[in-house]
CSV table of C-alpha atoms and ligand atoms in Angstrom, one decimal:
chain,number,residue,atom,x,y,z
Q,1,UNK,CA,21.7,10.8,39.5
Q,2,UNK,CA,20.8,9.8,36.1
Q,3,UNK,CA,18.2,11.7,33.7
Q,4,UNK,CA,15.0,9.4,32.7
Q,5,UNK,CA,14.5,10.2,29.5
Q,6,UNK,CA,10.6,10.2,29.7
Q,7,UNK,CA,8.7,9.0,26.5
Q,8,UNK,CA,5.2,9.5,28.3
Q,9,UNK,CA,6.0,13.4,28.4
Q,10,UNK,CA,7.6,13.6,25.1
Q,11,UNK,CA,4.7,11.6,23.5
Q,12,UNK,CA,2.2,14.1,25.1
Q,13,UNK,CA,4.3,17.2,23.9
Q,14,UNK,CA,4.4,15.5,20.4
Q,15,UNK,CA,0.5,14.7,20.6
Q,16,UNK,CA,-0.5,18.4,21.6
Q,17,UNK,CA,2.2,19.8,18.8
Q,18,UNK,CA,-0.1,17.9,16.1
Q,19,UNK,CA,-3.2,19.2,17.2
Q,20,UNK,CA,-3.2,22.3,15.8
Q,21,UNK,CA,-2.1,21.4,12.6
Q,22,UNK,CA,-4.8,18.3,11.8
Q,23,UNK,CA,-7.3,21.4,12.8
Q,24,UNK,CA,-6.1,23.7,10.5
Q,25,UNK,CA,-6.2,20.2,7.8
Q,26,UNK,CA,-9.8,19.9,8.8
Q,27,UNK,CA,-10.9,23.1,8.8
Q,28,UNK,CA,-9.3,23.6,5.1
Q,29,UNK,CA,-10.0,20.6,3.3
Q,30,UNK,CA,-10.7,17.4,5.5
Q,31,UNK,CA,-9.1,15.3,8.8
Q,32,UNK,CA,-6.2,13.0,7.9
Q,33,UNK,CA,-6.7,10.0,7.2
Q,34,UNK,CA,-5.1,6.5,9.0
Q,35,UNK,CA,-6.3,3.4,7.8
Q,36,UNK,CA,-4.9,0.2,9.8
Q,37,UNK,CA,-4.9,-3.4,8.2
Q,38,UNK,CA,-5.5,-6.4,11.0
Q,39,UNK,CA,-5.0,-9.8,9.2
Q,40,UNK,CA,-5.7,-12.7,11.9
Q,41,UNK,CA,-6.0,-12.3,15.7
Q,42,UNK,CA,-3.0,-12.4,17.1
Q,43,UNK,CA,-3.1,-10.8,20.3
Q,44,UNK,CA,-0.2,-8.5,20.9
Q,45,UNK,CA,-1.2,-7.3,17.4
Q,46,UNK,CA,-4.9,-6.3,18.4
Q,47,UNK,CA,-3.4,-4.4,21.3
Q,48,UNK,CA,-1.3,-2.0,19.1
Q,49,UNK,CA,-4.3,-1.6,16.6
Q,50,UNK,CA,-6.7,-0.9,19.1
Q,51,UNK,CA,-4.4,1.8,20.9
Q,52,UNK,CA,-3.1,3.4,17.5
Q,53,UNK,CA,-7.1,3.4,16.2
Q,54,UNK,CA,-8.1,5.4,20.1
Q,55,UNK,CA,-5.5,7.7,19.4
Q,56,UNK,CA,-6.4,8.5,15.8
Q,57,UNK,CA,-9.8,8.7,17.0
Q,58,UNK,CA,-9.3,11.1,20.2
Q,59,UNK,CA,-7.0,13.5,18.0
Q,60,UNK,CA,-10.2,14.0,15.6
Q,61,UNK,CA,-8.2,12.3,12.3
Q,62,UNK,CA,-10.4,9.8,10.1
Q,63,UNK,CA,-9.8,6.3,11.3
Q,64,UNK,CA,-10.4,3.0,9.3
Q,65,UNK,CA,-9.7,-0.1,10.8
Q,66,UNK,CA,-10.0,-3.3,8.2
Q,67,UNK,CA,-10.1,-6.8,10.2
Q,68,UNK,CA,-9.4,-9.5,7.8
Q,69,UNK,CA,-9.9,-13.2,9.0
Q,70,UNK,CA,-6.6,-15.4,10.1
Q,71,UNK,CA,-7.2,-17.4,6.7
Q,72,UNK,CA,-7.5,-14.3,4.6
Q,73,UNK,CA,-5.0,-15.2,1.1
Q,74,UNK,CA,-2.3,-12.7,-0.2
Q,75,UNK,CA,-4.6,-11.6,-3.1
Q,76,UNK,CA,-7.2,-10.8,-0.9
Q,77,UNK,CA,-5.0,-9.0,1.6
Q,78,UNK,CA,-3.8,-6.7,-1.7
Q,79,UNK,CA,-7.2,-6.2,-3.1
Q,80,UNK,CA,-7.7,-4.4,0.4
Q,81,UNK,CA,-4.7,-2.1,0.2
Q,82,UNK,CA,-5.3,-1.3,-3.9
Q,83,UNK,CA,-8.6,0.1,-2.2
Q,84,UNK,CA,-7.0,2.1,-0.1
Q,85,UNK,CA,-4.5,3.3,-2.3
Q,86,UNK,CA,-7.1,4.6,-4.3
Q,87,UNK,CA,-8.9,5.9,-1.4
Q,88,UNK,CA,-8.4,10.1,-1.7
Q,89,UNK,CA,-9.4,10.5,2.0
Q,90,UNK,CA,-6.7,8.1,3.6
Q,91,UNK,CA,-2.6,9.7,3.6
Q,92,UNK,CA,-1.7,6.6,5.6
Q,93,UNK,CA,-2.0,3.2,5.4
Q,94,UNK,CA,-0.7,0.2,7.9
Q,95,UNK,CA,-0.6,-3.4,7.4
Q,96,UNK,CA,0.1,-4.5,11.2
Q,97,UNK,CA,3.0,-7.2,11.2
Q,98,UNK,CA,3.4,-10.2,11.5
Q,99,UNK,CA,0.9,-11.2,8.8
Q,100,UNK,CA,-0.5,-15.3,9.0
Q,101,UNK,CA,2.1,-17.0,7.1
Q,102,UNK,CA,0.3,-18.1,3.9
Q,103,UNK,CA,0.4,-14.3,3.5
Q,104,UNK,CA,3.2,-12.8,1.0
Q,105,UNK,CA,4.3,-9.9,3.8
Q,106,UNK,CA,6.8,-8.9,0.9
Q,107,UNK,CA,4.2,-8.3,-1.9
Q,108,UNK,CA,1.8,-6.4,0.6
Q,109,UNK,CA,4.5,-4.0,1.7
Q,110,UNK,CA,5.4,-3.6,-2.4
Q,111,UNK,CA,1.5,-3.1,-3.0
Q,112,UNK,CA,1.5,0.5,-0.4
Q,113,UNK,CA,1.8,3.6,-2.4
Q,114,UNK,CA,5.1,4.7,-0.6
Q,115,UNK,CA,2.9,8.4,-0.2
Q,116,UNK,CA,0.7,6.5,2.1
Q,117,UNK,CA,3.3,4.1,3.9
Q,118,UNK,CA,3.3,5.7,7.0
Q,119,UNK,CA,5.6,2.6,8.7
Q,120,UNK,CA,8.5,4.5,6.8
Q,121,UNK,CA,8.8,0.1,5.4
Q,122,UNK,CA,8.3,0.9,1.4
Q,123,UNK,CA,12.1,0.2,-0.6
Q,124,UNK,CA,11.1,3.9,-1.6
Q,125,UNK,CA,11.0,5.2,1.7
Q,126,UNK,CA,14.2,2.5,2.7
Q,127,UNK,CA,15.8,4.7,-0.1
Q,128,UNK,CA,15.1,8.2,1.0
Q,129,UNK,CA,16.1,7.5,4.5
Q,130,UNK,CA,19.7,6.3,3.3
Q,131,UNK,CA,19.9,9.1,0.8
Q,132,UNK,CA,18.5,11.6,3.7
Q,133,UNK,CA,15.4,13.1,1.9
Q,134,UNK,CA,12.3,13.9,3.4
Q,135,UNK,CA,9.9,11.4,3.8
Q,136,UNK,CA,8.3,9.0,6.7
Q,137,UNK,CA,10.7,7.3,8.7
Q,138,UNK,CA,10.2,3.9,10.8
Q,139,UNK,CA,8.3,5.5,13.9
Q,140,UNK,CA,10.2,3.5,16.1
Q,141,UNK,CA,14.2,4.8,15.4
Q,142,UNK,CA,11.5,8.6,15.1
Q,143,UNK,CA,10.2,8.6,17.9
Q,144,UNK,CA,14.3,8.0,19.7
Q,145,UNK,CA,15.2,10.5,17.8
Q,146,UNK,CA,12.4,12.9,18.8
Q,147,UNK,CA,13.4,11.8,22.6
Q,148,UNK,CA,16.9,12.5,21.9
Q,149,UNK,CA,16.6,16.5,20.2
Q,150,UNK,CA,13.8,16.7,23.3
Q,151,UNK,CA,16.4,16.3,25.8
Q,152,UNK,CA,18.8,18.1,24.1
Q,153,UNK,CA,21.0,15.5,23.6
Q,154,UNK,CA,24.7,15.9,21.6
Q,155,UNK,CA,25.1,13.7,18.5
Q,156,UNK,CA,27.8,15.5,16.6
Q,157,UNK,CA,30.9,13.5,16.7
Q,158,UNK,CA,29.8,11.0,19.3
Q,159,UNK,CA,30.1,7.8,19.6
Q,160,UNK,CA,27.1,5.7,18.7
Q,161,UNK,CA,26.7,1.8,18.9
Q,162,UNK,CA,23.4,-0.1,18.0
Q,163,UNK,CA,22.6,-3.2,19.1
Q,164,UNK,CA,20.6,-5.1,16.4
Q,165,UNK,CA,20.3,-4.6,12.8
Q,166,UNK,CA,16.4,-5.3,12.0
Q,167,UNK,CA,14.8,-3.6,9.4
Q,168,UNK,CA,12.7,-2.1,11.6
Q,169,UNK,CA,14.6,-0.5,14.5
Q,170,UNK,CA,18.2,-1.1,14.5
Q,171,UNK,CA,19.2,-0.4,10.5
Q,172,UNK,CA,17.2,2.5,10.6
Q,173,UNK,CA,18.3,4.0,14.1
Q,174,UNK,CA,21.5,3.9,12.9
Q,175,UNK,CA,21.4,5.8,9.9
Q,176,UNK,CA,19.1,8.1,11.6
Q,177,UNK,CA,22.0,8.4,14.2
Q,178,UNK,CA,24.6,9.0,10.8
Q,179,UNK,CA,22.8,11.4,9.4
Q,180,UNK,CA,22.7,13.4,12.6
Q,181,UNK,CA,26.8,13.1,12.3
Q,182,UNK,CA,26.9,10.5,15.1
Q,183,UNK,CA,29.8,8.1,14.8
Q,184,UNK,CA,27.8,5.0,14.1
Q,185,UNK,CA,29.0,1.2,14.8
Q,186,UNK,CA,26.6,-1.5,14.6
Q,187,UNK,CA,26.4,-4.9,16.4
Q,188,UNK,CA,24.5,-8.0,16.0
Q,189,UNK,CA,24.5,-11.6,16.5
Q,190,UNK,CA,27.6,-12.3,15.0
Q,191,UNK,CA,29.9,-9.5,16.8
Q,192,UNK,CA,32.9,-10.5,18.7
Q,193,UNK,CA,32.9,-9.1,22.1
Q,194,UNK,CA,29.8,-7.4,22.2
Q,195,UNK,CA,30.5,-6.0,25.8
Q,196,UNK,CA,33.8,-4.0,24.7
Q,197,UNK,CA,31.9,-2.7,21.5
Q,198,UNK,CA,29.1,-1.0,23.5
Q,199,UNK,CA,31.4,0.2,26.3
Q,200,UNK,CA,33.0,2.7,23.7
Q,201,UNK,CA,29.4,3.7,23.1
Q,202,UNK,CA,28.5,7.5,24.5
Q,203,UNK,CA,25.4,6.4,23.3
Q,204,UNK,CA,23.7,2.9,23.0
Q,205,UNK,CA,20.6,1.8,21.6
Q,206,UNK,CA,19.8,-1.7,22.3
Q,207,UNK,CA,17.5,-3.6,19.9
Q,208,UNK,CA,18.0,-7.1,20.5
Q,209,UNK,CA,14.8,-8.5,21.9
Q,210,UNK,CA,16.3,-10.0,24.7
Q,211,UNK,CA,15.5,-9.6,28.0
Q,212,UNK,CA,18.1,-7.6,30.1
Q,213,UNK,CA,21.0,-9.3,27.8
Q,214,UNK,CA,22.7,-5.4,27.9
Q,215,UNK,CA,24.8,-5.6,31.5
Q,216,UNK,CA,26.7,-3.3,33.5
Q,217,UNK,CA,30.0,-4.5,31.4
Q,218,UNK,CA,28.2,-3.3,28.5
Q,219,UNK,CA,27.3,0.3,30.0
Q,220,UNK,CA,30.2,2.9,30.0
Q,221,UNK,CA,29.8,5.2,33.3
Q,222,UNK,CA,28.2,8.0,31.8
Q,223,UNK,CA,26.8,6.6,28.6
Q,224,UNK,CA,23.4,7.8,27.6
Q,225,UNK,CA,21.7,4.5,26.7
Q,226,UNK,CA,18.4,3.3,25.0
Q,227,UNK,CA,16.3,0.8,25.6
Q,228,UNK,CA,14.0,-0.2,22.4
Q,229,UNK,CA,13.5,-3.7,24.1
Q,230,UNK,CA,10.0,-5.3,25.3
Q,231,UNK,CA,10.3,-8.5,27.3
Q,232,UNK,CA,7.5,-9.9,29.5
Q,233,UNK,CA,9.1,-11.6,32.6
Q,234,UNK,CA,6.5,-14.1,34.1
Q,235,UNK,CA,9.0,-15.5,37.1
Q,236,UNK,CA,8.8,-14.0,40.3
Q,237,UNK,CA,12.4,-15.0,40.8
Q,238,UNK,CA,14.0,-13.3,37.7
Q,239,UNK,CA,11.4,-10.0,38.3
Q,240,UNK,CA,13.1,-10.0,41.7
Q,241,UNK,CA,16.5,-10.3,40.3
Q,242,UNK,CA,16.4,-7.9,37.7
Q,243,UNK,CA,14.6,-5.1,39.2
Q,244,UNK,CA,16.6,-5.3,42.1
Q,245,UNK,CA,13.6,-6.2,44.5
Q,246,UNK,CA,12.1,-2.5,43.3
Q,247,UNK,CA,8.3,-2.4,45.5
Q,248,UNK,CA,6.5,-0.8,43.2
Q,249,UNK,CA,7.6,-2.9,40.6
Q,250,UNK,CA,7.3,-5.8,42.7
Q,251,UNK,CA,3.6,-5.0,43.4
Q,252,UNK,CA,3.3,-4.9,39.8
Q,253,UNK,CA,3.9,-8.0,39.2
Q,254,UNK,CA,2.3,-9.3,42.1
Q,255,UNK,CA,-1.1,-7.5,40.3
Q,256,UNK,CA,-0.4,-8.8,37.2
Q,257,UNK,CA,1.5,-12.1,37.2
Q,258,UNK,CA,4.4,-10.2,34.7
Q,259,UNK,CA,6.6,-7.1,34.3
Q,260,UNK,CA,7.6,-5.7,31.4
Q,261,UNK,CA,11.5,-5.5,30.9
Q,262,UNK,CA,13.9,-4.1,28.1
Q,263,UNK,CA,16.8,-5.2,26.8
Q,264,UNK,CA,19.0,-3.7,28.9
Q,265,UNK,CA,19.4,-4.7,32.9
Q,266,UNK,CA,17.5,-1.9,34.5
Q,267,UNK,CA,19.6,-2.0,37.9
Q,268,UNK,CA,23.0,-1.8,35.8
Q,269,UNK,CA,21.6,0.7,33.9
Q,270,UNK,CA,20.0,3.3,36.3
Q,271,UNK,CA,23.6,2.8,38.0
Q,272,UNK,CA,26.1,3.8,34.9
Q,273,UNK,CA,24.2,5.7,32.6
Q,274,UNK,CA,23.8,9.6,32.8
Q,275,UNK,CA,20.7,9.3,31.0
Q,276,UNK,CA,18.0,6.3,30.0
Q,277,UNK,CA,14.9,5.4,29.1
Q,278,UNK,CA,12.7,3.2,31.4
Q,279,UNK,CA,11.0,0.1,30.4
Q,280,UNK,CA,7.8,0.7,30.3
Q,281,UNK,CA,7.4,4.7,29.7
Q,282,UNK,CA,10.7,5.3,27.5
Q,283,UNK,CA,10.4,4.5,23.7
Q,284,UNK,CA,7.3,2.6,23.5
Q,285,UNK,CA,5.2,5.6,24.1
Q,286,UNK,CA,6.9,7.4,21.6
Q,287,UNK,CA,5.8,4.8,18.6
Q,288,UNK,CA,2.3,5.8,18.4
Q,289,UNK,CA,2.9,9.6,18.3
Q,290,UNK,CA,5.8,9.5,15.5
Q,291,UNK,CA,2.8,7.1,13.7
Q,292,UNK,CA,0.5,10.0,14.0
Q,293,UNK,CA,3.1,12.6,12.6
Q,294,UNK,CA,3.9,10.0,9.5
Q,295,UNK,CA,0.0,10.5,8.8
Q,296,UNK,CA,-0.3,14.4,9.7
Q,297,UNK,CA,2.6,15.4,7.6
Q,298,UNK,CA,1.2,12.9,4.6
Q,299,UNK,CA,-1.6,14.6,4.7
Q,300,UNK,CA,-0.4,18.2,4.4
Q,301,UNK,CA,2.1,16.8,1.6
Q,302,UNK,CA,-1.1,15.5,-0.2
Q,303,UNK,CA,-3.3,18.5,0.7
Q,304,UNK,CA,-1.0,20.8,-0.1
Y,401,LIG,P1,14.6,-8.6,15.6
Y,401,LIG,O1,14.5,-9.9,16.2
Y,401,LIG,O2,14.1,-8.4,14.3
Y,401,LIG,O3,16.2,-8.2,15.6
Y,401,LIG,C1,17.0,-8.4,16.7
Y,401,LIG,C2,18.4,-8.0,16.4
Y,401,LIG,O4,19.1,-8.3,17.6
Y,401,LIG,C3,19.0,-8.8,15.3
Y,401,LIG,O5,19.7,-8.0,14.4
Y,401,LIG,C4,19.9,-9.8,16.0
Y,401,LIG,O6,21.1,-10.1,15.3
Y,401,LIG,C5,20.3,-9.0,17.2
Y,401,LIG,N1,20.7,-10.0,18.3
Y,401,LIG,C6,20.0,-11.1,18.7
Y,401,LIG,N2,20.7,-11.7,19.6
Y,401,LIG,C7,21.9,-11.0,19.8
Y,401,LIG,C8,23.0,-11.2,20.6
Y,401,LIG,N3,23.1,-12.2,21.5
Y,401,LIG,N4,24.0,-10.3,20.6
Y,401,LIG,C9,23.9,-9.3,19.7
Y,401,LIG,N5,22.8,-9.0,18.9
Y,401,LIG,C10,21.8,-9.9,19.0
Y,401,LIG,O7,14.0,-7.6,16.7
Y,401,LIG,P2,13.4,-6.1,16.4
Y,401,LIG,O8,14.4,-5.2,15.9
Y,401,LIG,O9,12.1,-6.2,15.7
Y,401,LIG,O10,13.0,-5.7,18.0
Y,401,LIG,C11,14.0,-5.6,18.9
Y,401,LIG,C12,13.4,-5.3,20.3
Y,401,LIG,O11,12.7,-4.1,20.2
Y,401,LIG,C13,12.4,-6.4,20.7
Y,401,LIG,O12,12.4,-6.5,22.1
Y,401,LIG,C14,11.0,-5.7,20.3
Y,401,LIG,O13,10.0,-6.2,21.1
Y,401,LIG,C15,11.3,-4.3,20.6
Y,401,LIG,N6,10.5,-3.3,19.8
Y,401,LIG,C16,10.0,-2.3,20.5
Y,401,LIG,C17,9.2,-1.3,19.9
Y,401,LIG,C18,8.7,-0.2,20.6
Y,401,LIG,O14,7.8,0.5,20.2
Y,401,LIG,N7,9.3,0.1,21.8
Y,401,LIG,C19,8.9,-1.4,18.4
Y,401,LIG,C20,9.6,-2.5,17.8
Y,401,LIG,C21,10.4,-3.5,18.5
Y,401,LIG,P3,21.1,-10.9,13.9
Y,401,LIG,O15,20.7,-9.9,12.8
Y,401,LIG,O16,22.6,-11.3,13.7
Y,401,LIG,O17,20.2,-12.0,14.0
C-alpha cells in the first residue's frame, strides 16, 4: 500500500511552526510584511492572491494587496514596486504572473530588491540557489522539498529525474534535489524516450503541465513520485478514465462540472509508487506556506 505524501498536513505543520516566530517579530519590532502585486483580472490569478492575502491575514503578518488595471503600462507597474522597495515595513514583495502582455515581466522581476523577492525569481536569488547560499527559494520546488525531509524521505545517492525544466519548478527542483546529493537527470520536450528516463527514477517529479501524460511505463514499482501538475478535466469521459471510476471523485465532478488532475496518471500511480502526492492535497498546498516562510525569514533577516 503506498504512502500519500499529504501536503494539507505538512502545510498545517509548516503554518503552526511560523507562528511563533512572526509573534515573537511582532512583539519586538513589528508583523512581517507581504505585499502582493495583481496587474489585470485574470481569474486563476485572483484566486491565488486572494488565498495567499487570507493566509497572511489569518497568521497576523501585514498584508498589502495592490490591484492594478489590465491596461496598467510597465512604468507604472515599476513605479509601484520602487514604492515598495522603499517601503521599511514590507520584507516581501510579489508580482503575481502572468502579467498583461504590454507589460515588460523581465524589467519588473529586475526592479524587486532581491531582499524582498520572496518568489525566490530575482538573477540574485537564481544565483544563490545554484551556488547553494541561503536565501528564498521558488516556493514551489520549497515546499517538495519540505514534503520530502517531512516524510523522511532518502536523497543521498538516489536517483532523481525531473520532468520539465521551467524556471519556476523544474530548474529549480532539480538543483534543490543536487544540492541535497540526489543524482539528478532532467527531461523535457526534447528527450528521447522519456518513459525509460523516468523508470530509472527512485524519484520523479513531474512538471510538465500536462494532464496525466506520466503513465504506468513511466513509474518504476517502487518509485516515490511527485506530482507538481494542475490540469482541470471538464469531460465526464476522461474523469472517468483517469480516475479509474473513483466515487468520490466522480461525485466531484458531478458537483462541479471538473476535477482537478496532475501530471501524472493517478490510477498508474497509486499502483507502482511506494509513495505520492495526490492531486489535489499534495504540492499545491504546500506553495502558500513555503511563500509565508520566504516572508517570515525576510523579515527576521531585516529585523535582525
Ligand atoms: P511550463 O509550461 O513553464 O514548463 C513545462 C515543462 O514541461 C517544459 O520544460 C517543457 O519542456 C516540459 N514538457 C512539455 N511537454 C513535454 C513532453 N511531452 N515531454 C517532456 N517534457 C515536456 O510549466 P510550469 O513549470 O510552470 O508548470 C508545470 C506544471 O506545474 C503545470 O501543470 C502547472 O500548473 C503546475 N504548477 C503547479 C504549482 C503548484 O503550486 N502545485 C505551481 C506552479 C506550477 P520544454 O522546456 O522543452 O518546452
Amino acid at each position: 500500500m503506498a504512502t500519500i505524501l499529504d501536503g494539507k498536513a505538512v502545510n498545517q505543520q509548516l503554518i503552526d511552526e511560523l507562528k511563533p516566530r512572526i509573534a515573537a517579530l511582532t512583539e519586538a519590532k513589528r508583523a512581517p510584511g507581504l505585499a502582493v502585486v495583481l496587474v489585470g483580472n485574470d481569474p486563476a490569478s485572483e484566486i491565488y492572491v486572494t488565498s495567499k492575502v487570507k493566509t497572511c491575514i489569518e497568521l497576523g503578518m501585514r498584508s498589502e494587496e495592490i490591484r492594478m488595471p489590465d491596461s496598467a503600462t510597465t512604468a507604472e507597474v515599476l513605479s509601484q514596486v520602487d514604492a515598495l522597495n522603499r517601503d521599511a515595513g514590507i520584507d516581501g514583495i510579489l508580482v503575481q504572473m502572468p502579467l498583461p502582455k504590454q507589460i515588460d515581466s523581465r524589467a519588473v522581476l529586475l526592479a524587486i530588491d532581491p531582499s524582498k523577492d520572496v518568489d525566490g525569481f530575482h538573477p540574485v536569488n537564481v544565483g544563490n540557489l545554484v551556488g547553494n547560499v541561503p536565501g528564498p527559494r521558488p516556493c514551489t520546488p520549497a515546499g517538495v522539498m519540505a514534503l520530502l525531509k517531512r516524510y523522511g524521505i532518502a536523497l543521498k545517492g538516489r536517483r532523481a529525474v525531473v520532468v520539465g525544466r521551467s524556471d519556476i519548478v523544474g530548474k529549480p527542483m532539480a538543483m534543490l534535489l543536487m544540492h541535497e546529493h540526489a543524482t539528478v537527470t532532467i527531461c523535457h520536450s526534447r528527450t528521447v524516450d522519456l518513459a525509460a528516463e523516468c523508470r530509472r527514477a527512485e524519484i520523479l517529479v513531474a512538471a510538465i503541465g500536462r494532464t496525466a501524460m506520466i503513465e504506468a511505463e513511466h513509474i518504476s514499482e517502487g518509485a516515490v513520485v511527485i506530482d507538481v501538475g494542475i490540469n482541470r478535466v471538464t469531460s465526464r469521459d476522461e474523469a472517468m478514465r483517469l480516475t479509474g471510476g473513483n466515487p468520490a471523485r466522480m461525485a466531484g465532478f458531478d458537483k462541479r462540472g471538473s476535477i482537478v488532475v496532475g501530471d501524472v496518471h493517478p490510477v498508474a500511480m497509486a499502483e507502482r509508487a511506494s509513495a505520492y502526492t495526490p492531486v489535489p492535497g499534495g504540492v499545491g498546498p504546500l506553495t502558500i506556506a513555503m511563500l509565508m516562510s520566504n516572508t517570515v525569514e525576510s523579515a527576521e533577516r531585516r529585523l535582525g
